[in-house]
mmCIF file of C-alpha atoms in Angstrom:
data_model
loop_
_atom_site.group_PDB
_atom_site.id
_atom_site.type_symbol
_atom_site.label_atom_id
_atom_site.label_comp_id
_atom_site.label_asym_id
_atom_site.label_seq_id
_atom_site.Cartn_x
_atom_site.Cartn_y
_atom_site.Cartn_z
ATOM 1 C CA MET A 3 0.000 0.000 0.000
ATOM 2 C CA ASN A 4 1.543 3.295 -1.021
ATOM 3 C CA VAL A 5 1.642 6.373 1.144
ATOM 4 C CA THR A 6 -1.019 8.131 -0.896
ATOM 5 C CA ASN A 7 -3.597 5.460 -0.116
ATOM 6 C CA ASP A 8 -2.512 4.902 3.481
ATOM 7 C CA MET A 9 -5.360 6.423 5.535
ATOM 8 C CA SER A 10 -4.239 5.288 8.989
ATOM 9 C CA ILE A 11 -4.485 7.779 11.837
ATOM 10 C CA PHE A 12 -0.714 7.886 12.284
ATOM 11 C CA THR A 13 -0.144 8.664 8.618
ATOM 12 C CA LEU A 14 -2.863 11.325 8.594
ATOM 13 C CA VAL A 15 -1.399 13.046 11.647
ATOM 14 C CA SER A 16 2.210 12.831 10.488
ATOM 15 C CA GLY A 17 1.274 13.999 7.003
ATOM 16 C CA ALA A 18 -0.696 17.013 8.161
ATOM 17 C CA SER A 19 0.660 20.519 7.762
ATOM 18 C CA LEU A 20 2.536 22.129 10.660
ATOM 19 C CA PRO A 21 -0.335 24.400 11.839
ATOM 20 C CA VAL A 22 -2.721 21.424 11.884
ATOM 21 C CA GLN A 23 -0.191 19.340 13.814
ATOM 22 C CA VAL A 24 0.193 22.166 16.341
ATOM 23 C CA VAL A 25 -3.595 22.256 16.770
ATOM 24 C CA MET A 26 -3.650 18.481 17.275
ATOM 25 C CA LEU A 27 -0.860 18.703 19.865
ATOM 26 C CA ILE A 28 -2.655 21.464 21.776
ATOM 27 C CA LEU A 29 -5.864 19.443 21.799
ATOM 28 C CA LEU A 30 -4.056 16.290 22.904
ATOM 29 C CA LEU A 31 -2.347 18.082 25.804
ATOM 30 C CA THR A 32 -5.649 19.738 26.732
ATOM 31 C CA SER A 33 -7.391 16.364 26.722
ATOM 32 C CA LEU A 34 -4.728 14.817 28.942
ATOM 33 C CA ALA A 35 -4.954 17.745 31.381
ATOM 34 C CA SER A 36 -8.750 17.527 31.514
ATOM 35 C CA TRP A 37 -8.629 13.783 32.213
ATOM 36 C CA TRP A 38 -6.131 14.426 35.015
ATOM 37 C CA TYR A 39 -8.451 16.988 36.583
ATOM 38 C CA ILE A 40 -11.423 14.653 36.090
ATOM 39 C CA PHE A 41 -9.715 11.933 38.124
ATOM 40 C CA ILE A 42 -8.761 14.460 40.806
ATOM 41 C CA LYS A 43 -12.334 15.737 41.094
ATOM 42 C CA VAL A 44 -13.802 12.228 41.228
ATOM 43 C CA PHE A 45 -11.795 11.384 44.337
ATOM 44 C CA SER A 46 -11.984 14.828 45.964
ATOM 45 C CA LEU A 47 -15.785 15.093 45.642
ATOM 46 C CA LYS A 48 -16.220 11.521 46.844
ATOM 47 C CA ALA A 49 -14.068 12.320 49.892
ATOM 48 C CA ALA A 50 -16.032 15.545 50.509
ATOM 49 C CA ALA A 51 -19.353 13.670 50.464
ATOM 50 C CA GLU A 52 -17.996 11.023 52.843
ATOM 51 C CA ASN A 53 -16.715 13.731 55.207
ATOM 52 C CA VAL A 54 -20.157 15.336 55.282
ATOM 53 C CA ASP A 55 -21.811 12.012 56.082
ATOM 54 C CA GLN A 56 -19.339 11.280 58.874
ATOM 55 C CA PHE A 57 -19.619 14.732 60.415
ATOM 56 C CA GLU A 58 -23.412 14.781 60.311
ATOM 57 C CA ALA A 59 -23.482 11.399 62.030
ATOM 58 C CA GLN A 60 -21.278 12.793 64.807
ATOM 59 C CA PHE A 61 -23.086 16.124 65.051
ATOM 60 C CA TRP A 62 -26.595 14.677 65.294
ATOM 61 C CA SER A 63 -25.591 11.837 67.605
ATOM 62 C CA GLY A 64 -26.599 13.937 70.593
ATOM 63 C CA GLY A 65 -23.100 14.405 71.995
ATOM 64 C CA ASP A 66 -21.710 17.566 73.508
ATOM 65 C CA LEU A 67 -20.847 20.167 70.883
ATOM 66 C CA ASN A 68 -17.876 21.447 72.855
ATOM 67 C CA GLU A 69 -16.370 17.958 72.921
ATOM 68 C CA LEU A 70 -16.914 17.635 69.176
ATOM 69 C CA TYR A 71 -15.251 21.023 68.696
ATOM 70 C CA GLU A 72 -12.243 19.997 70.780
ATOM 71 C CA ARG A 73 -11.950 16.707 68.927
ATOM 72 C CA ILE A 74 -11.993 18.443 65.548
ATOM 73 C CA SER A 75 -9.605 21.214 66.597
ATOM 74 C CA SER A 76 -7.085 18.816 68.128
ATOM 75 C CA GLY A 77 -6.999 16.539 65.099
ATOM 76 C CA ARG A 78 -3.909 16.185 62.970
ATOM 77 C CA LYS A 79 -5.673 17.173 59.770
ATOM 78 C CA THR A 80 -7.157 20.563 59.067
ATOM 79 C CA PRO A 81 -10.953 20.232 59.180
ATOM 80 C CA GLN A 82 -12.672 20.411 55.815
ATOM 81 C CA GLY A 83 -16.199 20.737 54.566
ATOM 82 C CA MET A 84 -18.959 20.866 57.145
ATOM 83 C CA ALA A 85 -16.493 20.324 59.986
ATOM 84 C CA SER A 86 -14.643 23.492 58.956
ATOM 85 C CA ILE A 87 -17.893 25.490 58.954
ATOM 86 C CA PHE A 88 -18.829 24.085 62.374
ATOM 87 C CA GLN A 89 -15.411 24.881 63.832
ATOM 88 C CA ALA A 90 -15.407 28.450 62.514
ATOM 89 C CA GLY A 91 -18.949 29.117 63.715
ATOM 90 C CA LEU A 92 -18.564 27.699 67.209
ATOM 91 C CA LYS A 93 -15.180 29.353 67.710
ATOM 92 C CA GLU A 94 -16.607 32.749 66.835
ATOM 93 C CA PHE A 95 -19.720 32.119 68.908
ATOM 94 C CA ILE A 96 -17.706 31.250 72.040
ATOM 95 C CA ARG A 97 -15.474 34.297 71.622
ATOM 96 C CA HIS A 98 -18.351 36.760 71.209
ATOM 97 C CA LYS A 99 -20.419 35.015 73.875
ATOM 98 C CA GLN A 100 -17.630 35.629 76.375
ATOM 99 C CA GLN A 101 -17.494 39.285 75.339
ATOM 100 C CA LYS A 102 -21.270 39.536 75.682
ATOM 101 C CA ASP A 103 -21.146 38.084 79.195
ATOM 102 C CA ALA A 104 -18.419 40.585 80.111
ATOM 103 C CA GLN A 105 -20.310 43.484 78.580
ATOM 104 C CA LYS A 106 -23.888 43.491 79.813
ATOM 105 C CA ASP A 107 -25.059 45.861 77.079
ATOM 106 C CA ALA A 108 -24.008 43.527 74.268
ATOM 107 C CA GLU A 109 -26.807 42.170 72.077
ATOM 108 C CA VAL A 110 -27.473 38.556 71.177
ATOM 109 C CA SER A 111 -27.965 39.646 67.569
ATOM 110 C CA ASP A 112 -24.358 40.878 67.451
ATOM 111 C CA VAL A 113 -23.114 37.490 68.620
ATOM 112 C CA MET A 114 -25.173 35.647 66.033
ATOM 113 C CA GLU A 115 -24.223 38.003 63.228
ATOM 114 C CA ALA A 116 -20.531 37.463 63.939
ATOM 115 C CA THR A 117 -21.106 33.712 64.039
ATOM 116 C CA ARG A 118 -22.885 33.783 60.673
ATOM 117 C CA ARG A 119 -20.062 35.801 59.116
ATOM 118 C CA ALA A 120 -17.489 33.291 60.351
ATOM 119 C CA MET A 121 -19.475 30.363 58.976
ATOM 120 C CA ARG A 122 -20.037 32.167 55.686
ATOM 121 C CA ALA A 123 -16.297 32.798 55.337
ATOM 122 C CA ALA A 124 -15.593 29.097 55.925
ATOM 123 C CA TYR A 125 -18.381 28.234 53.480
ATOM 124 C CA ASN A 126 -16.783 30.418 50.791
ATOM 125 C CA ARG A 127 -13.425 28.692 51.308
ATOM 126 C CA GLU A 128 -15.083 25.315 50.860
ATOM 127 C CA LEU A 129 -16.867 26.619 47.772
ATOM 128 C CA ASP A 130 -13.547 27.660 46.246
ATOM 129 C CA TYR A 131 -12.138 24.210 46.973
ATOM 130 C CA LEU A 132 -15.108 22.359 45.486
ATOM 131 C CA ASP A 133 -15.143 24.564 42.381
ATOM 132 C CA SER A 134 -11.423 24.133 41.697
ATOM 133 C CA HIS A 135 -10.660 22.838 38.175
ATOM 134 C CA LEU A 136 -14.297 23.115 37.098
ATOM 135 C CA PRO A 137 -13.725 26.336 35.101
ATOM 136 C CA PHE A 138 -10.920 24.567 33.221
ATOM 137 C CA LEU A 139 -13.208 21.676 32.293
ATOM 138 C CA ALA A 140 -15.893 24.123 31.182
ATOM 139 C CA SER A 141 -13.377 25.969 29.004
ATOM 140 C CA VAL A 142 -12.136 22.727 27.437
ATOM 141 C CA GLY A 143 -15.681 21.633 26.688
ATOM 142 C CA SER A 144 -16.611 24.908 25.018
ATOM 143 C CA VAL A 145 -13.378 25.830 23.218
ATOM 144 C CA SER A 146 -11.902 22.506 22.036
ATOM 145 C CA PRO A 147 -14.365 21.942 19.153
ATOM 146 C CA TYR A 148 -13.569 25.392 17.761
ATOM 147 C CA ILE A 149 -9.826 24.793 18.018
ATOM 148 C CA GLY A 150 -10.293 21.502 16.165
ATOM 149 C CA LEU A 151 -12.477 23.255 13.586
ATOM 150 C CA PHE A 152 -9.719 25.801 13.022
ATOM 151 C CA GLY A 153 -7.291 22.971 12.262
ATOM 152 C CA THR A 154 -9.832 21.394 9.906
ATOM 153 C CA VAL A 155 -10.439 24.639 8.003
ATOM 154 C CA TRP A 156 -6.700 25.234 7.699
ATOM 155 C CA GLY A 157 -6.101 21.709 6.416
ATOM 156 C CA ILE A 158 -8.892 21.919 3.836
ATOM 157 C CA MET A 159 -7.567 25.284 2.650
ATOM 158 C CA ASN A 160 -4.164 23.692 2.093
ATOM 159 C CA SER A 161 -5.768 20.816 0.183
ATOM 160 C CA PHE A 162 -7.594 23.152 -2.186
ATOM 161 C CA ARG A 163 -4.510 25.316 -2.653
ATOM 162 C CA GLY A 164 -2.629 22.190 -3.686
ATOM 163 C CA LEU A 165 -5.318 21.345 -6.229
ATOM 164 C CA SER A 166 -4.840 24.697 -7.936
ATOM 165 C CA ASN A 167 -1.593 23.387 -9.446
ATOM 166 C CA VAL A 168 -3.202 20.173 -10.723
ATOM 167 C CA ALA A 169 -4.779 20.046 -14.158
ATOM 168 C CA GLN A 170 -7.375 17.431 -13.218
ATOM 169 C CA ALA A 171 -8.395 16.829 -9.587
ATOM 170 C CA THR A 172 -9.299 13.320 -8.489
ATOM 171 C CA LEU A 173 -10.741 11.910 -5.278
ATOM 172 C CA SER A 174 -7.445 10.210 -4.437
ATOM 173 C CA GLN A 175 -5.756 13.607 -4.485
ATOM 174 C CA VAL A 176 -8.363 15.373 -2.355
ATOM 175 C CA ALA A 177 -9.264 12.652 0.160
ATOM 176 C CA PRO A 178 -5.995 12.450 2.171
ATOM 177 C CA GLY A 179 -5.828 16.204 2.748
ATOM 178 C CA ILE A 180 -9.452 16.447 3.824
ATOM 179 C CA ALA A 181 -9.164 13.333 5.992
ATOM 180 C CA GLU A 182 -6.128 14.618 7.871
ATOM 181 C CA ALA A 183 -7.889 17.937 8.366
ATOM 182 C CA LEU A 184 -10.972 16.232 9.803
ATOM 183 C CA VAL A 185 -8.771 14.414 12.332
ATOM 184 C CA ALA A 186 -8.326 17.782 14.074
ATOM 185 C CA THR A 187 -12.095 18.089 14.527
ATOM 186 C CA ALA A 188 -12.265 14.523 15.822
ATOM 187 C CA ILE A 189 -9.549 15.217 18.391
ATOM 188 C CA GLY A 190 -11.340 18.409 19.408
ATOM 189 C CA LEU A 191 -14.533 16.459 20.064
ATOM 190 C CA PHE A 192 -12.558 13.775 21.883
ATOM 191 C CA ALA A 193 -11.260 16.467 24.232
ATOM 192 C CA ALA A 194 -14.555 18.333 24.602
ATOM 193 C CA ILE A 195 -17.123 15.586 25.163
ATOM 194 C CA PRO A 196 -15.599 14.041 28.344
ATOM 195 C CA ALA A 197 -14.930 17.517 29.735
ATOM 196 C CA VAL A 198 -18.565 18.597 29.236
ATOM 197 C CA ILE A 199 -19.960 15.392 30.734
ATOM 198 C CA ALA A 200 -17.586 15.591 33.707
ATOM 199 C CA TYR A 201 -18.297 19.283 34.287
ATOM 200 C CA ASN A 202 -22.068 18.754 34.363
ATOM 201 C CA ARG A 203 -21.739 15.794 36.722
ATOM 202 C CA PHE A 204 -19.304 17.548 39.054
ATOM 203 C CA ALA A 205 -21.330 20.780 39.086
ATOM 204 C CA ALA A 206 -24.412 18.815 40.158
ATOM 205 C CA ASN A 207 -22.431 17.086 42.928
ATOM 206 C CA VAL A 208 -21.031 20.419 44.125
ATOM 207 C CA ASP A 209 -24.523 21.935 44.209
ATOM 208 C CA ARG A 210 -25.783 19.050 46.349
ATOM 209 C CA LEU A 211 -22.913 19.499 48.798
ATOM 210 C CA LEU A 212 -23.469 23.246 48.996
ATOM 211 C CA VAL A 213 -27.162 22.728 49.750
ATOM 212 C CA ARG A 214 -26.186 20.447 52.618
ATOM 213 C CA TYR A 215 -23.678 23.039 53.871
ATOM 214 C CA GLU A 216 -26.279 25.807 53.786
ATOM 215 C CA SER A 217 -28.877 23.668 55.535
ATOM 216 C CA PHE A 218 -26.381 22.846 58.267
ATOM 217 C CA MET A 219 -25.510 26.507 58.707
ATOM 218 C CA GLU A 220 -29.167 27.394 59.235
ATOM 219 C CA GLU A 221 -29.740 24.540 61.664
ATOM 220 C CA PHE A 222 -26.529 25.220 63.573
ATOM 221 C CA THR A 223 -27.387 28.912 63.792
ATOM 222 C CA ASN A 224 -30.730 28.041 65.388
ATOM 223 C CA ILE A 225 -28.998 25.756 67.919
ATOM 224 C CA LEU A 226 -26.476 28.447 68.858
ATOM 225 C CA GLN A 227 -29.163 31.110 69.112
ATOM 226 C CA ARG A 228 -30.899 29.069 71.802
ATOM 227 C CA ARG A 229 -27.604 28.939 73.700
ATOM 228 C CA ALA A 230 -26.787 32.648 73.336
#
């Protein structure tokens, strides 16, 4: 089989023009990076959901909240997720409660407002952690097809420019150039489709975790308000 009729992927990629090969390389590296982030998010979101389940089981077990706070604060690992929100809220509540007891004119609303701000700050940190790498996946899913299309258009332009010097164009002369150009579009879709699917799945998981965080903050605020 001669080179002209060899339509294997390797031959199409190696025979493509330099700009098309650069596009293919960019898309390949982008795809590898997105798969790396996909694997990271799979394990990190799974761990975050397990941490929420474990903390809620401890929190609603009926034990003393101060003991739970001490156990979390004295742990080797920095608390994450719902435990981080609980620690920040109770720490701020205890500090302002002591100030309120020392200052008789202090209001309960001031204590609770400070507690909510502390929990909201911890919530925002957890939100940043959960959302990490998601913008990259969204960008890959939206941009990769257009990058691949650029490589395809460039390759087809080169094919037609080459035909301008030929007296009679045949399918065997046009097909390899168009085929190697279409490989760029295929690689672009290969990079985009997993990124879009993963982004949608991860975004839904993050939303579910955030709803659980917000519900806990409301419930914990009500518990602390009864103790203020």
